[in-house]
Coordinates of C-alpha atoms in Angstrom, one line a residue:
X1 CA 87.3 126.4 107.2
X2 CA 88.9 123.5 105.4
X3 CA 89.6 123.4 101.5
X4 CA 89.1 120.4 99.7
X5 CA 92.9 120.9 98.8
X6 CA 93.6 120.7 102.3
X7 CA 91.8 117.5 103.0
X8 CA 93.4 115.7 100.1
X9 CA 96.8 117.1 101.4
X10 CA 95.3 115.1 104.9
X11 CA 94.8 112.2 102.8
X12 CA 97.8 111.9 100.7
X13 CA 99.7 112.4 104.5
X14 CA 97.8 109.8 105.9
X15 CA 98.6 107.4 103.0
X16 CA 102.2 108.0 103.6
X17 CA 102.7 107.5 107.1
X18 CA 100.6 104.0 107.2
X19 CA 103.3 102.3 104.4
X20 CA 105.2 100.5 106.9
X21 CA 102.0 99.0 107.9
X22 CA 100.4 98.2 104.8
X23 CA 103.9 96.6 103.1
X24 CA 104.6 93.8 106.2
X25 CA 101.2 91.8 105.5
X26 CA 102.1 91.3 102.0
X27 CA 106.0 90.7 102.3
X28 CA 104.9 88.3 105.6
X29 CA 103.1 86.3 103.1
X30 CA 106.2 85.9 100.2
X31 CA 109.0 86.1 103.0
X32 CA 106.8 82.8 105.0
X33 CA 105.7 81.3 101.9
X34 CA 109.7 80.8 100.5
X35 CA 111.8 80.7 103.9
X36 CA 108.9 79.7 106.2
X37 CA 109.7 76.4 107.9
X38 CA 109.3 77.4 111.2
X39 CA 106.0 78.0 112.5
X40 CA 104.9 80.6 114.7
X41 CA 102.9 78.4 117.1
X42 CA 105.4 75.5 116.4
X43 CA 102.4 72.8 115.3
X44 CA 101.2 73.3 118.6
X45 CA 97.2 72.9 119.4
X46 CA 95.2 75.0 122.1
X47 CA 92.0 73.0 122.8
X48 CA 91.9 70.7 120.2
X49 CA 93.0 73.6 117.6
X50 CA 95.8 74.9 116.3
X51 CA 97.0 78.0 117.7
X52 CA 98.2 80.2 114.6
X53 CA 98.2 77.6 112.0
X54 CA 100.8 76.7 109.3
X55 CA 100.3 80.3 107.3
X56 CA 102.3 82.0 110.4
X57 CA 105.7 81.8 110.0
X58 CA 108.4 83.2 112.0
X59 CA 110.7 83.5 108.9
X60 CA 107.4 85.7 107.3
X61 CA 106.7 87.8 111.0
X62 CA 110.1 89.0 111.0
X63 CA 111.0 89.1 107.4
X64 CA 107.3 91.0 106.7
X65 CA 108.1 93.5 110.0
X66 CA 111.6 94.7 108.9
X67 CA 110.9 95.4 105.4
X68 CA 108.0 97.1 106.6
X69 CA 110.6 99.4 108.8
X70 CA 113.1 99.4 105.4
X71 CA 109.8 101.1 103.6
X72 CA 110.1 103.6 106.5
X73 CA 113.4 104.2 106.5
X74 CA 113.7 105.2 103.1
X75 CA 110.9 107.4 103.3
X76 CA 112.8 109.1 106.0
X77 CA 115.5 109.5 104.1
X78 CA 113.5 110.6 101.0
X79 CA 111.6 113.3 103.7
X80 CA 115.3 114.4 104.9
X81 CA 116.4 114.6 101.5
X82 CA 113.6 117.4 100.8
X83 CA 114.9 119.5 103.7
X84 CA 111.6 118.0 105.9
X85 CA 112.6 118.7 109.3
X86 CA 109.5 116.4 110.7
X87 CA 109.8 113.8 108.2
X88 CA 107.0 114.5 106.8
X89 CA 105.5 113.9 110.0
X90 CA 107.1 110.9 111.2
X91 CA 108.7 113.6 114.2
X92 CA 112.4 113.7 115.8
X93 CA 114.2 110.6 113.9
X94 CA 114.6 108.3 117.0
X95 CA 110.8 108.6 117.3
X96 CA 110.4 108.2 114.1
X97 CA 112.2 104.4 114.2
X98 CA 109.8 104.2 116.8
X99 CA 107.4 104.6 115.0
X100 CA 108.0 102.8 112.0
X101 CA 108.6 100.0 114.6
X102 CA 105.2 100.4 116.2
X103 CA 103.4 100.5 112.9
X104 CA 105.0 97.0 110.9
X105 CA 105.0 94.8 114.0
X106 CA 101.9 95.8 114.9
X107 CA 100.5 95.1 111.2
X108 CA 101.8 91.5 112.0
X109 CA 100.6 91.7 115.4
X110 CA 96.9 92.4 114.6
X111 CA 97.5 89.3 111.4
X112 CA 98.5 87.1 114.3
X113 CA 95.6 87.5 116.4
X114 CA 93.6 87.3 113.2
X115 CA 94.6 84.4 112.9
X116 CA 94.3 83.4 116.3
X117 CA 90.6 84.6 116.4
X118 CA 89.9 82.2 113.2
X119 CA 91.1 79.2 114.5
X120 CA 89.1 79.3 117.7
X121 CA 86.2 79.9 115.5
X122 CA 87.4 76.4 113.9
X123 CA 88.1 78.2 110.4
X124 CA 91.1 76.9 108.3
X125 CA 94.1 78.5 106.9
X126 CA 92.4 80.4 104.0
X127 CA 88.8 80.1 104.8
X128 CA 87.3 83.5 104.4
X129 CA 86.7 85.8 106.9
X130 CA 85.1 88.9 106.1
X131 CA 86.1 91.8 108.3
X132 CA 88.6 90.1 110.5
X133 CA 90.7 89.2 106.9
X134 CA 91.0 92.6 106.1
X135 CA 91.2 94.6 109.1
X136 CA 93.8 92.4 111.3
X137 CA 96.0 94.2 110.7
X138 CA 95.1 97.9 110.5
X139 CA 93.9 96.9 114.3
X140 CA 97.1 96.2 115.7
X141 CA 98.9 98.8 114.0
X142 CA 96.9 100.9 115.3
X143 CA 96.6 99.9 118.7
X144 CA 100.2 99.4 119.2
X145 CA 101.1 102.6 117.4
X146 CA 98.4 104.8 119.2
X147 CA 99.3 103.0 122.5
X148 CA 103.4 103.9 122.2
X149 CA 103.0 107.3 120.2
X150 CA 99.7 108.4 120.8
X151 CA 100.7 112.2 119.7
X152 CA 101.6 110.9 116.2
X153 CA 98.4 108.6 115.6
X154 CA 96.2 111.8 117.2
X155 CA 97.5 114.2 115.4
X156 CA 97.8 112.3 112.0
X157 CA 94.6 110.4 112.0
X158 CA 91.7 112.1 115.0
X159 CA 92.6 115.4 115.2
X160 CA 90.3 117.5 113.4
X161 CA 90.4 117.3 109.3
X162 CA 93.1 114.5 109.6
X163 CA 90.0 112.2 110.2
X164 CA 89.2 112.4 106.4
X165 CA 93.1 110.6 106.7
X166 CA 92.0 107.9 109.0
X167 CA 88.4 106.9 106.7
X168 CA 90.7 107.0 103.4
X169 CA 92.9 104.4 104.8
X170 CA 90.1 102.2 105.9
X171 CA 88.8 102.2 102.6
X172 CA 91.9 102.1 101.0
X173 CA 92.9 99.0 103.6
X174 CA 90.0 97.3 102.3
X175 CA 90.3 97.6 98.3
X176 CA 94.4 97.0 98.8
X177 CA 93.9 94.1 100.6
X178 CA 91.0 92.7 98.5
X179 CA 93.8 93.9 94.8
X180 CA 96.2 92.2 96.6
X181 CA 94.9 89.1 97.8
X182 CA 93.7 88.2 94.0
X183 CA 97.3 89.2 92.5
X184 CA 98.6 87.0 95.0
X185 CA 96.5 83.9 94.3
X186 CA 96.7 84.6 90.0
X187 CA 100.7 84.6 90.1
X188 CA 100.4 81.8 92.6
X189 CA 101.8 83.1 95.9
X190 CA 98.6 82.3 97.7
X191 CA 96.3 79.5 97.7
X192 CA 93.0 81.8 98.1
X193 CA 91.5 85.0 96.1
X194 CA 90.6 86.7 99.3

């Protein structure tokens, strides 16, 4: 039988292993917004459309993805600083980079395709998106993560108790994104509250 300690224990684990893909969406964003000339879909249409749109940037993608991993590294180190020989369940290091690899690029993966998705539906750069805005990238983190380490996202977020992990971070995804998003457009990083 499960304590409520435990589950928060679950919870507070779960939180920790998904920063490297909550931190890439929101350093994309001030990475593309400052160094961001090149465009992911280079101005190029698909049917009349834009394929990404001029929020995707290349300079954002990979500047977003690698401080994403940086957030995981120093974890890491924090983790092997407290004698952790897991990690504090990131696993054996090299797996671990994996890992970290699988969850930021992914988190920009699944914004991509979010973005993809929105401009065949023939919504602009900003137009809100309920849903797909917030959950773009928790998909493709996920997906990529569970389909290169499926052990670590089983164990972490499906496996018994560790589900109460995987429904905080939904939530959590959800209310970050939405305190993010209107911090972002107040101090003038982005052009929309959502």
């Amino acid at each position: 039988m499960f304590e409520f300690a435990d589950i928060l224990t679950y919870i507070a684990v779960g939180i920790w292993l998904w920063l490297p893909a909550m931190i890439p969406n929101v350093s994309a964003v001030i990475i593309g917004r400052k160094f961001g000339r090149t465009k992911m879909d280079f101005g190029r249409t698909w049917r009349g459309k834009r394929i990404l749109g001029d929020g995707k940037s290349w300079a954002g993608f990979f500047g977003g993805a690698f401080t994403g991993v940086f957030v995981g590294i120093v974890q890491i180190c924090v983790a092997a600083k407290f004698g952790s020989d897991d990690y504090w369940r990131f696993g054996p290091f090299w797996g671990n980079i994996g890992i970290l690899f699988c969850l930021s690029f992914g988190a920009l993966v699944g914004d991509a395709c979010g973005a993809f998705i929105k401009r065949r539906l023939g919504m602009e750069k900003g137009a809100k998106a309920l849903i797909l805005d917030q959950y773009d990238f928790f998909v493709g983190a996920i997906i990529i993560t569970a389909m290169c380490f499926p052990e670590f996202v089983k164990s972490n977020y499906i496996e018994g108790m560790h589900i109460a992990a995987l429904i905080f971070v939904v939530i959590l995804t959800y209310v970050m994104h939405r305190t993010v998003n209107i911090i972002g457009y107040r101090i003038g990083v982005k052009d929309v509250p959502w």
